[in-house]
XYZ file of N, CA and C in Angstrom:
540
model
N 35.538 -31.859 44.118
C 34.138 -31.746 43.751
C 34.031 -30.956 42.445
N 33.162 -31.414 41.587
C 32.977 -30.768 40.297
C 32.155 -29.493 40.443
N 32.317 -28.609 39.474
C 31.534 -27.369 39.455
C 30.071 -27.709 39.183
N 29.156 -26.887 39.700
C 27.745 -27.163 39.448
C 27.437 -27.081 37.952
N 26.567 -27.965 37.503
C 26.143 -27.929 36.102
C 24.683 -27.481 36.063
N 24.252 -27.043 34.897
C 22.889 -26.533 34.761
C 22.016 -27.536 34.026
N 20.780 -27.607 34.515
C 19.753 -28.390 33.834
C 18.525 -27.508 33.702
N 17.662 -27.901 32.806
C 16.418 -27.167 32.625
C 15.274 -28.089 33.026
N 14.350 -27.567 33.825
C 13.178 -28.317 34.259
C 11.964 -27.778 33.524
N 11.308 -28.639 32.759
C 10.086 -28.268 32.053
C 8.932 -29.019 32.693
N 7.939 -28.295 33.156
C 6.777 -28.898 33.811
C 5.595 -28.961 32.846
N 4.895 -30.102 32.895
C 3.714 -30.343 32.058
C 2.573 -30.774 32.965
N 1.342 -30.577 32.502
C 0.176 -30.953 33.300
C -0.598 -32.127 32.712
N -0.143 -32.672 31.591
C -0.851 -33.777 30.942
C 0.154 -34.800 30.432
N -0.123 -36.068 30.608
C 0.822 -37.104 30.184
C 0.930 -37.231 28.667
N -0.146 -36.964 27.940
C -0.072 -37.024 26.471
C 0.802 -35.897 25.921
N 0.688 -34.719 26.498
C 1.532 -33.589 26.086
C 2.982 -33.892 26.431
N 3.205 -34.497 27.594
C 4.563 -34.885 27.986
C 5.162 -35.861 26.976
N 4.385 -36.878 26.577
C 4.894 -37.873 25.613
C 5.281 -37.204 24.294
N 4.438 -36.320 23.810
C 4.746 -35.615 22.564
C 5.994 -34.749 22.741
N 6.131 -34.129 23.910
C 7.299 -33.278 24.186
C 8.583 -34.108 24.241
N 8.526 -35.260 24.879
C 9.708 -36.132 24.955
C 10.149 -36.533 23.553
N 9.186 -36.878 22.709
C 9.522 -37.273 21.331
C 10.150 -36.114 20.556
N 9.621 -34.891 20.739
C 10.180 -33.719 20.044
C 11.594 -33.400 20.537
N 11.784 -33.476 21.855
C 13.097 -33.170 22.434
C 14.124 -34.203 21.981
N 13.738 -35.486 21.969
C 14.656 -36.537 21.504
C 14.959 -36.366 20.005
N 13.946 -35.973 19.225
C 14.145 -35.767 17.784
C 15.092 -34.602 17.529
N 15.094 -33.621 18.455
C 16.001 -32.474 18.320
C 17.389 -32.774 18.882
N 17.622 -34.035 19.273
C 18.944 -34.519 19.739
C 19.402 -33.887 21.053
N 18.459 -33.663 21.974
C 18.817 -33.167 23.298
C 18.851 -34.340 24.268
N 19.680 -34.223 25.294
C 19.859 -35.283 26.286
C 18.865 -35.116 27.440
N 17.865 -35.989 27.505
C 16.913 -35.970 28.616
C 17.550 -36.756 29.765
N 17.761 -36.059 30.880
C 18.379 -36.707 32.041
C 17.385 -37.603 32.766
N 16.190 -37.073 33.008
C 15.192 -37.817 33.786
C 13.816 -37.209 33.553
N 12.778 -38.028 33.738
C 11.402 -37.552 33.692
C 10.724 -38.020 34.979
N 10.131 -37.094 35.712
C 9.443 -37.393 36.973
C 7.942 -37.308 36.725
N 7.224 -38.372 37.082
C 5.783 -38.428 36.848
C 5.064 -38.886 38.117
N 3.803 -38.456 38.303
C 3.054 -38.899 39.489
C 2.526 -40.329 39.370
N 2.530 -40.873 38.163
C 2.089 -42.256 37.941
C 2.836 -42.789 36.711
N 2.916 -44.107 36.546
C 3.619 -44.650 35.384
C 2.948 -44.218 34.078
N 3.748 -43.785 33.120
C 3.236 -43.364 31.815
C 3.644 -44.423 30.794
N 2.648 -45.101 30.235
C 2.907 -46.188 29.293
C 3.655 -45.681 28.055
N 4.755 -46.337 27.727
C 5.528 -45.996 26.541
C 6.588 -44.934 26.750
N 6.658 -44.355 27.945
C 7.632 -43.285 28.206
C 9.065 -43.804 28.135
N 9.303 -44.993 28.649
C 10.651 -45.556 28.604
C 11.126 -45.753 27.171
N 10.235 -46.197 26.313
C 10.587 -46.391 24.901
C 10.819 -45.050 24.202
N 9.974 -44.060 24.513
C 10.121 -42.725 23.920
C 11.431 -42.071 24.348
N 11.861 -42.341 25.594
C 13.120 -41.773 26.089
C 14.337 -42.530 25.564
N 14.120 -43.708 24.999
C 15.233 -44.495 24.477
C 15.944 -45.300 25.556
N 15.236 -45.638 26.639
C 15.838 -46.422 27.714
C 15.896 -47.891 27.326
N 16.903 -48.571 27.814
C 17.049 -50.002 27.546
C 15.963 -50.768 28.291
N 15.497 -51.887 27.730
C 14.476 -52.667 28.430
C 15.017 -53.226 29.744
N 14.124 -53.414 30.704
C 14.530 -53.913 32.011
C 14.880 -55.405 31.950
N 15.815 -55.798 32.793
C 16.186 -57.208 32.880
C 15.673 -57.809 34.187
N 14.722 -57.138 34.806
C 14.180 -57.607 36.074
C 13.454 -58.946 35.921
N 12.824 -59.174 34.774
C 12.133 -60.442 34.542
C 13.131 -61.611 34.500
N 14.308 -61.375 33.957
C 15.334 -62.425 33.915
C 15.779 -62.765 35.329
N 15.985 -61.746 36.150
C 16.390 -62.013 37.530
C 15.260 -62.715 38.281
N 14.011 -62.382 38.000
C 12.884 -63.051 38.657
C 12.898 -64.543 38.319
N 13.153 -64.875 37.061
C 13.231 -66.285 36.661
C 14.370 -66.991 37.385
N 15.520 -66.342 37.444
C 16.668 -66.952 38.129
C 16.398 -67.126 39.621
N 15.768 -66.129 40.243
C 15.437 -66.247 41.661
C 14.407 -67.350 41.881
N 13.464 -67.515 40.962
C 12.504 -68.617 41.054
C 13.199 -69.960 40.957
N 14.193 -70.053 40.078
C 14.974 -71.300 39.965
C 15.715 -71.589 41.267
N 16.249 -70.560 41.902
C 16.923 -70.735 43.197
C 15.916 -71.238 44.234
N 14.722 -70.646 44.270
C 13.687 -71.081 45.203
C 13.270 -72.523 44.975
N 13.117 -72.917 43.709
C 12.761 -74.300 43.380
C 13.858 -75.254 43.836
N 15.103 -74.884 43.591
C 16.229 -75.721 43.999
C 16.286 -75.861 45.520
N 16.114 -74.757 46.227
C 16.122 -74.803 47.701
C 14.997 -75.703 48.204
N 13.797 -75.594 47.603
C 12.676 -76.414 48.067
C 12.929 -77.899 47.828
N 13.470 -78.257 46.672
C 13.743 -79.663 46.371
C 14.806 -80.226 47.311
N 15.887 -79.490 47.497
C 16.961 -79.954 48.378
C 16.459 -80.042 49.819
N 15.713 -79.032 50.246
C 15.205 -79.006 51.619
C 14.252 -80.180 51.879
N 13.294 -80.393 50.992
C 12.331 -81.479 51.205
C 12.990 -82.846 51.102
N 13.931 -83.006 50.190
C 14.632 -84.284 50.078
C 15.397 -84.574 51.367
N 16.074 -83.573 51.894
C 16.841 -83.795 53.112
C 15.919 -84.037 54.309
N 14.912 -83.175 54.499
C 14.049 -83.273 55.679
C 13.166 -84.522 55.639
N 12.479 -84.752 54.523
C 11.450 -85.794 54.470
C 11.963 -87.164 54.016
N 13.112 -87.230 53.352
C 13.589 -88.514 52.836
C 14.828 -88.987 53.590
N 15.823 -88.122 53.735
C 17.086 -88.557 54.330
C 17.122 -88.421 55.849
N 16.792 -87.281 56.382
C 16.965 -87.021 57.807
C 15.899 -87.684 58.680
N 14.623 -87.522 58.355
C 13.561 -87.996 59.229
C 12.426 -88.595 58.391
N 12.660 -89.724 57.702
C 11.597 -90.330 56.886
C 10.462 -90.844 57.768
N 9.230 -90.608 57.327
C 8.066 -91.041 58.096
C 7.080 -91.777 57.206
N 6.380 -92.709 57.797
C 5.318 -93.424 57.094
C 4.034 -92.662 57.381
N 3.578 -91.839 56.430
C 2.402 -90.995 56.618
C 1.274 -91.569 55.782
N 0.218 -92.019 56.415
C -0.941 -92.559 55.709
C -0.611 -93.785 54.880
N 0.323 -94.582 55.330
C 0.688 -95.801 54.614
C 1.575 -95.554 53.403
N 2.081 -94.316 53.262
C 2.958 -93.994 52.128
C 4.369 -93.780 52.661
N 5.194 -94.797 52.604
C 6.552 -94.642 53.129
C 7.400 -93.736 52.238
N 8.380 -93.095 52.841
C 9.249 -92.171 52.117
C 10.519 -92.896 51.673
N 10.418 -93.679 50.598
C 11.595 -94.378 50.098
C 12.424 -93.500 49.164
N 11.750 -92.677 48.368
C 12.483 -91.811 47.436
C 11.720 -90.508 47.236
N 12.448 -89.542 46.803
C 11.856 -88.222 46.568
C 10.854 -88.276 45.417
N 11.206 -88.993 44.354
C 10.356 -89.049 43.155
C 8.987 -89.648 43.481
N 8.945 -90.703 44.319
C 7.665 -91.321 44.672
C 6.756 -90.355 45.432
N 7.341 -89.440 46.189
C 6.557 -88.519 47.017
C 6.433 -87.117 46.423
N 6.985 -86.898 45.241
C 6.996 -85.556 44.669
C 5.611 -84.929 44.501
N 4.556 -85.668 44.120
C 3.248 -85.019 44.002
C 2.806 -84.319 45.292
N 3.172 -84.874 46.431
C 2.804 -84.240 47.699
C 3.643 -82.995 47.955
N 4.789 -82.885 47.307
C 5.700 -81.764 47.529
C 5.478 -80.598 46.566
N 4.642 -80.792 45.552
C 4.438 -79.751 44.532
C 3.977 -78.419 45.133
N 3.015 -78.389 46.059
C 2.618 -77.085 46.631
C 3.782 -76.358 47.314
N 4.621 -77.100 48.021
C 5.761 -76.478 48.688
C 6.746 -75.955 47.651
N 6.965 -76.715 46.585
C 7.880 -76.276 45.520
C 7.368 -74.983 44.892
N 6.061 -74.929 44.616
C 5.476 -73.733 44.015
C 5.611 -72.533 44.949
N 5.246 -72.722 46.218
C 5.274 -71.613 47.167
C 6.680 -71.056 47.355
N 7.675 -71.909 47.474
C 9.037 -71.408 47.663
C 9.587 -70.760 46.393
N 9.165 -71.245 45.235
C 9.577 -70.600 43.980
C 9.046 -69.172 43.936
N 7.764 -68.990 44.234
C 7.148 -67.663 44.235
C 7.752 -66.793 45.335
N 7.956 -67.362 46.522
C 8.506 -66.614 47.650
C 9.885 -66.046 47.319
N 10.771 -66.892 46.818
C 12.128 -66.439 46.488
C 12.096 -65.417 45.361
N 11.319 -65.678 44.305
C 11.259 -64.751 43.172
C 10.753 -63.381 43.620
N 9.673 -63.351 44.377
C 9.068 -62.081 44.781
C 9.974 -61.290 45.714
N 10.450 -61.924 46.764
C 11.242 -61.198 47.750
C 12.594 -60.755 47.201
N 13.273 -61.623 46.494
C 14.581 -61.241 45.952
C 14.447 -60.217 44.827
N 13.338 -60.262 44.091
C 13.115 -59.275 43.037
C 12.901 -57.884 43.643
N 12.165 -57.798 44.731
C 11.946 -56.507 45.401
C 13.272 -55.963 45.916
N 14.067 -56.826 46.545
C 15.375 -56.391 47.054
C 16.261 -55.922 45.908
N 16.266 -56.665 44.807
C 17.060 -56.280 43.638
C 16.598 -54.942 43.076
N 15.287 -54.733 42.994
C 14.754 -53.473 42.492
C 15.208 -52.301 43.357
N 15.104 -52.441 44.668
C 15.526 -51.365 45.564
C 17.020 -51.084 45.450
N 17.830 -52.137 45.384
C 19.274 -51.930 45.271
C 19.627 -51.301 43.927
N 19.005 -51.781 42.858
C 19.287 -51.267 41.512
C 18.853 -49.811 41.380
N 17.777 -49.452 42.062
C 17.269 -48.086 42.013
C 17.943 -47.185 43.048
N 18.844 -47.749 43.813
C 19.548 -47.029 44.886
C 18.551 -46.413 45.871
N 17.568 -47.197 46.263
C 16.544 -46.734 47.193
C 16.706 -47.459 48.524
N 17.746 -47.135 49.251
C 17.969 -47.760 50.544
C 17.422 -46.892 51.660
N 17.309 -47.463 52.869
C 16.755 -46.693 53.981
C 17.553 -45.414 54.247
N 16.857 -44.380 54.649
C 17.417 -43.079 55.025
C 18.015 -42.314 53.843
N 17.708 -42.720 52.630
C 18.215 -42.007 51.464
C 17.378 -40.744 51.261
N 18.057 -39.659 50.958
C 17.371 -38.396 50.695
C 16.619 -38.491 49.366
N 15.410 -37.977 49.331
C 14.595 -38.014 48.115
C 15.249 -37.192 47.007
N 15.125 -37.660 45.775
C 15.735 -36.980 44.631
C 14.718 -36.218 43.788
N 13.502 -36.132 44.257
C 12.453 -35.465 43.498
C 12.698 -33.958 43.493
N 12.893 -33.338 42.326
C 13.217 -31.908 42.277
C 12.031 -30.976 42.501
N 10.810 -31.462 42.361
C 9.631 -30.609 42.519
C 8.507 -31.451 43.112
N 7.968 -31.023 44.236
C 6.946 -31.820 44.921
C 5.653 -31.961 44.121
N 5.424 -31.095 43.170
C 4.196 -31.189 42.366
C 4.168 -32.449 41.505
N 5.337 -33.053 41.265
C 5.372 -34.275 40.450
C 4.843 -35.481 41.215
N 4.576 -35.342 42.503
C 3.948 -36.434 43.248
C 2.436 -36.315 43.224
N 1.929 -35.222 42.658
C 0.483 -34.988 42.653
C -0.087 -34.968 41.235
N 0.219 -33.898 40.479
C -0.444 -33.756 39.183
C 0.415 -33.129 38.089
N 1.718 -32.993 38.288
C 2.597 -32.411 37.274
C 3.632 -33.429 36.812
N 4.135 -33.209 35.628
C 5.173 -34.047 35.034
C 6.378 -33.161 34.781
N 7.569 -33.621 35.134
C 8.766 -32.798 34.993
C 9.780 -33.508 34.109
N 10.261 -32.797 33.098
C 11.318 -33.314 32.238
C 12.590 -32.540 32.561
N 13.662 -33.262 32.874
C 14.939 -32.645 33.220
C 15.913 -32.879 32.060
N 16.431 -31.774 31.512
C 17.304 -31.848 30.331
C 18.607 -31.128 30.636
N 19.722 -31.733 30.261
C 21.037 -31.122 30.483
C 21.215 -29.933 29.545
N 21.802 -28.855 30.063
C 22.084 -27.661 29.256
C 23.555 -27.663 28.832
N 23.787 -27.398 27.557
C 25.146 -27.300 27.015
C 25.265 -26.029 26.188
N 25.152 -24.887 26.843
C 25.193 -23.580 26.167
C 24.134 -23.459 25.077
N 22.977 -24.078 25.296
C 21.882 -24.012 24.319
C 20.575 -23.607 25.008
N 20.695 -22.713 25.975
C 19.583 -22.295 26.816
C 18.417 -21.712 26.012
N 18.702 -20.760 25.155
C 17.640 -20.076 24.396
C 16.934 -21.041 23.448
N 17.715 -21.835 22.740
C 17.137 -22.794 21.776
C 16.250 -23.815 22.488
N 16.742 -24.345 23.614
C 16.000 -25.364 24.350
C 14.745 -24.776 25.001
N 14.846 -23.577 25.531
C 13.683 -22.917 26.131
C 12.598 -22.696 25.079
N 12.979 -22.252 23.898
C 12.003 -22.041 22.817
C 11.348 -23.363 22.416
N 12.151 -24.426 22.320
C 11.605 -25.747 21.960
C 10.612 -26.226 23.020
N 10.961 -26.053 24.291
C 10.082 -26.522 25.364
C 8.792 -25.714 25.444
N 8.864 -24.412 25.183
C 7.640 -23.598 25.143
C 6.733 -24.072 24.007
N 7.355 -24.437 22.902
C 6.612 -24.920 21.742
C 5.917 -26.255 22.029
N 6.519 -27.072 22.906
C 5.939 -28.387 23.214
C 4.807 -28.328 24.219
N 4.559 -27.179 24.819
C 3.438 -27.039 25.735
C 3.800 -27.058 27.206
N 5.044 -26.766 27.540
C 5.446 -26.718 28.945
C 4.753 -25.550 29.640
N 4.218 -25.804 30.825
C 3.527 -24.747 31.566
C 4.495 -23.923 32.400
N 5.674 -24.466 32.679
C 6.685 -23.755 33.461
C 8.059 -24.289 33.063
N 9.015 -23.370 32.895
C 10.384 -23.745 32.536
C 11.331 -23.058 33.506
N 12.167 -23.858 34.174
C 13.129 -23.323 35.149
C 14.522 -23.825 34.832
N 15.511 -22.964 35.013
C 16.909 -23.362 34.861
C 17.476 -23.518 36.263
N 18.056 -24.681 36.527
C 18.490 -25.031 37.870
C 19.956 -25.466 37.838
N 20.716 -25.015 38.833
C 22.092 -25.484 38.992
C 22.078 -26.672 39.938
N 22.745 -27.744 39.537
C 22.785 -28.938 40.379
C 24.223 -29.297 40.687
N 24.425 -29.889 41.849
C 25.726 -30.397 42.247
C 25.812 -31.845 41.812
N 26.904 -32.222 41.202
C 27.090 -33.605 40.774
C 27.428 -34.474 41.971
N 26.773 -35.640 42.084
C 27.052 -36.584 43.153
C 28.287 -37.390 42.850
N 28.988 -37.752 43.902
C 30.127 -38.663 43.755
C 29.619 -40.068 44.066
N 29.755 -40.998 43.120
C 29.310 -42.389 43.351
C 30.495 -43.241 43.680
Protein backbone atom coordinates (compact mmCIF):
# COMPACT_ATOMS: atom_id res chain seq x y z
CA UNK A 1 0.00 0.00 0.00
CA UNK A 2 1.26 3.45 -0.88
CA UNK A 3 1.86 6.18 1.67
CA UNK A 4 -0.97 8.66 2.10
CA UNK A 5 -0.76 11.68 -0.19
CA UNK A 6 -2.04 15.17 0.53
CA UNK A 7 -4.67 17.12 -1.33
CA UNK A 8 -6.15 20.50 -0.69
CA UNK A 9 -9.92 21.03 -0.60
CA UNK A 10 -11.14 24.52 -1.50
CA UNK A 11 -14.83 25.19 -0.90
CA UNK A 12 -16.83 27.81 -2.83
CA UNK A 13 -20.42 28.99 -2.47
CA UNK A 14 -21.05 30.22 -6.03
CA UNK A 15 -20.63 28.45 -9.37
CA UNK A 16 -19.36 31.58 -11.17
CA UNK A 17 -16.64 32.07 -8.55
CA UNK A 18 -15.78 28.38 -8.87
CA UNK A 19 -15.42 28.69 -12.67
CA UNK A 20 -13.11 31.69 -12.33
CA UNK A 21 -11.11 29.81 -9.66
CA UNK A 22 -10.72 26.72 -11.86
CA UNK A 23 -9.42 28.88 -14.70
CA UNK A 24 -6.92 30.64 -12.39
CA UNK A 25 -5.70 27.36 -10.87
CA UNK A 26 -5.29 25.77 -14.33
CA UNK A 27 -3.47 28.91 -15.57
CA UNK A 28 -1.08 28.56 -12.62
CA UNK A 29 -0.32 24.98 -13.82
CA UNK A 30 -1.75 23.13 -10.81
CA UNK A 31 -3.29 19.67 -11.13
CA UNK A 32 -7.02 19.70 -10.30
CA UNK A 33 -7.93 16.17 -9.25
CA UNK A 34 -11.71 16.61 -9.07
CA UNK A 35 -14.47 19.18 -8.64
CA UNK A 36 -17.61 18.25 -6.67
CA UNK A 37 -20.75 20.28 -7.37
CA UNK A 38 -24.39 20.05 -6.21
CA UNK A 39 -25.60 20.49 -9.81
CA UNK A 40 -24.00 20.39 -13.28
CA UNK A 41 -21.97 23.53 -14.01
CA UNK A 42 -21.98 24.42 -17.71
CA UNK A 43 -18.47 24.70 -19.15
CA UNK A 44 -16.69 23.21 -16.12
CA UNK A 45 -15.43 20.20 -18.05
CA UNK A 46 -13.88 22.45 -20.68
CA UNK A 47 -12.35 24.75 -18.04
CA UNK A 48 -10.81 21.72 -16.30
CA UNK A 49 -9.38 20.48 -19.60
CA UNK A 50 -11.31 17.19 -19.60
CA UNK A 51 -11.64 15.23 -22.82
CA UNK A 52 -15.08 15.29 -24.45
CA UNK A 53 -17.36 12.36 -23.66
CA UNK A 54 -17.77 9.52 -26.12
CA UNK A 55 -21.11 8.47 -24.67
CA UNK A 56 -22.96 9.78 -27.74
CA UNK A 57 -20.92 7.45 -29.97
CA UNK A 58 -21.82 4.47 -27.81
CA UNK A 59 -25.49 5.55 -27.87
CA UNK A 60 -25.41 5.51 -31.69
CA UNK A 61 -23.78 2.09 -31.73
CA UNK A 62 -26.29 0.72 -29.21
CA UNK A 63 -29.12 2.14 -31.34
CA UNK A 64 -27.67 0.33 -34.36
CA UNK A 65 -27.63 -2.90 -32.33
CA UNK A 66 -31.28 -2.34 -31.36
CA UNK A 67 -32.26 -1.68 -34.99
CA UNK A 68 -30.45 -4.83 -36.11
CA UNK A 69 -32.10 -6.94 -33.40
CA UNK A 70 -35.55 -5.59 -34.35
CA UNK A 71 -35.07 -6.30 -38.07
CA UNK A 72 -33.74 -9.82 -37.49
CA UNK A 73 -36.41 -10.56 -34.88
CA UNK A 74 -39.34 -9.35 -37.01
CA UNK A 75 -38.04 -11.07 -40.14
CA UNK A 76 -37.73 -14.36 -38.29
CA UNK A 77 -41.01 -14.14 -36.32
CA UNK A 78 -43.33 -12.59 -38.92
CA UNK A 79 -41.86 -13.83 -42.23
CA UNK A 80 -39.96 -17.08 -41.73
CA UNK A 81 -41.27 -18.81 -38.61
CA UNK A 82 -44.99 -17.97 -38.47
CA UNK A 83 -46.17 -15.98 -41.54
CA UNK A 84 -49.78 -14.82 -41.28
CA UNK A 85 -52.27 -13.26 -43.64
CA UNK A 86 -53.35 -10.20 -41.63
CA UNK A 87 -56.04 -8.02 -43.21
CA UNK A 88 -55.44 -9.50 -46.65
CA UNK A 89 -51.73 -8.59 -46.55
CA UNK A 90 -49.73 -11.79 -46.83
CA UNK A 91 -46.20 -11.92 -45.43
CA UNK A 92 -44.19 -12.84 -48.52
CA UNK A 93 -41.16 -10.65 -47.77
CA UNK A 94 -39.85 -8.36 -45.13
CA UNK A 95 -39.55 -5.38 -47.50
CA UNK A 96 -43.26 -5.53 -48.47
CA UNK A 97 -44.26 -5.40 -44.79
CA UNK A 98 -41.60 -3.00 -43.52
CA UNK A 99 -43.93 0.03 -43.15
CA UNK A 100 -45.89 -1.92 -40.54
CA UNK A 101 -42.65 -2.74 -38.71
CA UNK A 102 -41.31 0.83 -38.47
CA UNK A 103 -42.79 1.54 -34.99
CA UNK A 104 -41.21 -1.64 -33.61
CA UNK A 105 -37.87 -0.76 -35.23
CA UNK A 106 -37.98 2.72 -33.68
CA UNK A 107 -38.97 1.48 -30.23
CA UNK A 108 -36.25 -1.18 -30.05
CA UNK A 109 -33.63 1.28 -31.31
CA UNK A 110 -34.52 3.72 -28.51
CA UNK A 111 -34.85 0.92 -25.94
CA UNK A 112 -31.40 -0.53 -26.64
CA UNK A 113 -29.72 2.90 -26.86
CA UNK A 114 -31.23 4.17 -23.61
CA UNK A 115 -30.76 1.09 -21.46
CA UNK A 116 -27.28 0.17 -22.65
CA UNK A 117 -26.16 3.81 -22.40
CA UNK A 118 -27.24 3.95 -18.73
CA UNK A 119 -25.41 0.69 -18.01
CA UNK A 120 -22.31 1.98 -19.80
CA UNK A 121 -22.43 5.25 -17.85
CA UNK A 122 -22.63 3.44 -14.51
CA UNK A 123 -19.81 1.05 -15.40
CA UNK A 124 -17.61 3.84 -16.79
CA UNK A 125 -18.22 5.94 -13.68
CA UNK A 126 -17.56 2.93 -11.44
CA UNK A 127 -20.95 3.38 -9.79
CA UNK A 128 -21.97 -0.18 -9.02
CA UNK A 129 -24.28 -1.36 -6.24
CA UNK A 130 -22.95 -1.17 -2.66
CA UNK A 131 -20.09 1.13 -3.65
CA UNK A 132 -18.99 3.51 -0.92
CA UNK A 133 -19.64 7.17 -1.75
CA UNK A 134 -16.58 9.19 -2.76
CA UNK A 135 -17.94 12.60 -1.84
CA UNK A 136 -15.39 14.24 0.51
CA UNK A 137 -17.78 16.83 1.98
CA UNK A 138 -21.54 16.46 2.38
CA UNK A 139 -22.10 20.18 1.77
CA UNK A 140 -21.37 19.61 -1.93
CA UNK A 141 -24.72 17.82 -2.22
CA UNK A 142 -26.53 20.96 -1.06
CA UNK A 143 -24.99 24.36 -1.75
CA UNK A 144 -21.16 24.21 -1.80
CA UNK A 145 -18.64 23.50 -4.54
CA UNK A 146 -15.38 21.70 -3.74
CA UNK A 147 -12.19 21.77 -5.78
CA UNK A 148 -9.66 19.04 -4.95
CA UNK A 149 -6.05 19.79 -5.93
CA UNK A 150 -2.98 17.58 -5.48
CA UNK A 151 -0.24 19.01 -3.24
CA UNK A 152 3.41 18.72 -4.31
CA UNK A 153 5.28 20.63 -1.58
CA UNK A 154 3.53 23.83 -2.69
CA UNK A 155 1.12 24.22 0.23
CA UNK A 156 1.71 27.91 0.99
CA UNK A 157 1.65 29.02 -2.65
CA UNK A 158 -1.52 27.06 -3.43
CA UNK A 159 -3.30 28.21 -0.26
CA UNK A 160 -2.55 31.85 -1.12
CA UNK A 161 -3.81 31.34 -4.70
CA UNK A 162 -7.03 29.71 -3.49
CA UNK A 163 -7.69 32.48 -0.95
CA UNK A 164 -7.22 34.96 -3.77
CA UNK A 165 -9.81 33.12 -5.91
CA UNK A 166 -12.53 33.49 -3.29
CA UNK A 167 -12.52 30.15 -1.48
CA UNK A 168 -14.61 30.30 1.69
CA UNK A 169 -12.79 27.37 3.31
CA UNK A 170 -9.46 25.65 2.59
CA UNK A 171 -8.54 22.28 4.12
CA UNK A 172 -5.50 20.06 3.68
CA UNK A 173 -6.47 16.40 3.72
CA UNK A 174 -4.45 13.18 3.67
CA UNK A 175 -5.93 10.54 1.40
CA UNK A 176 -5.18 6.86 0.93
CA UNK A 177 -4.58 5.83 -2.66
CA UNK A 178 -6.96 3.15 -3.95
CA UNK A 179 -5.69 0.02 -5.62
CA UNK A 180 -7.51 -0.54 -8.95
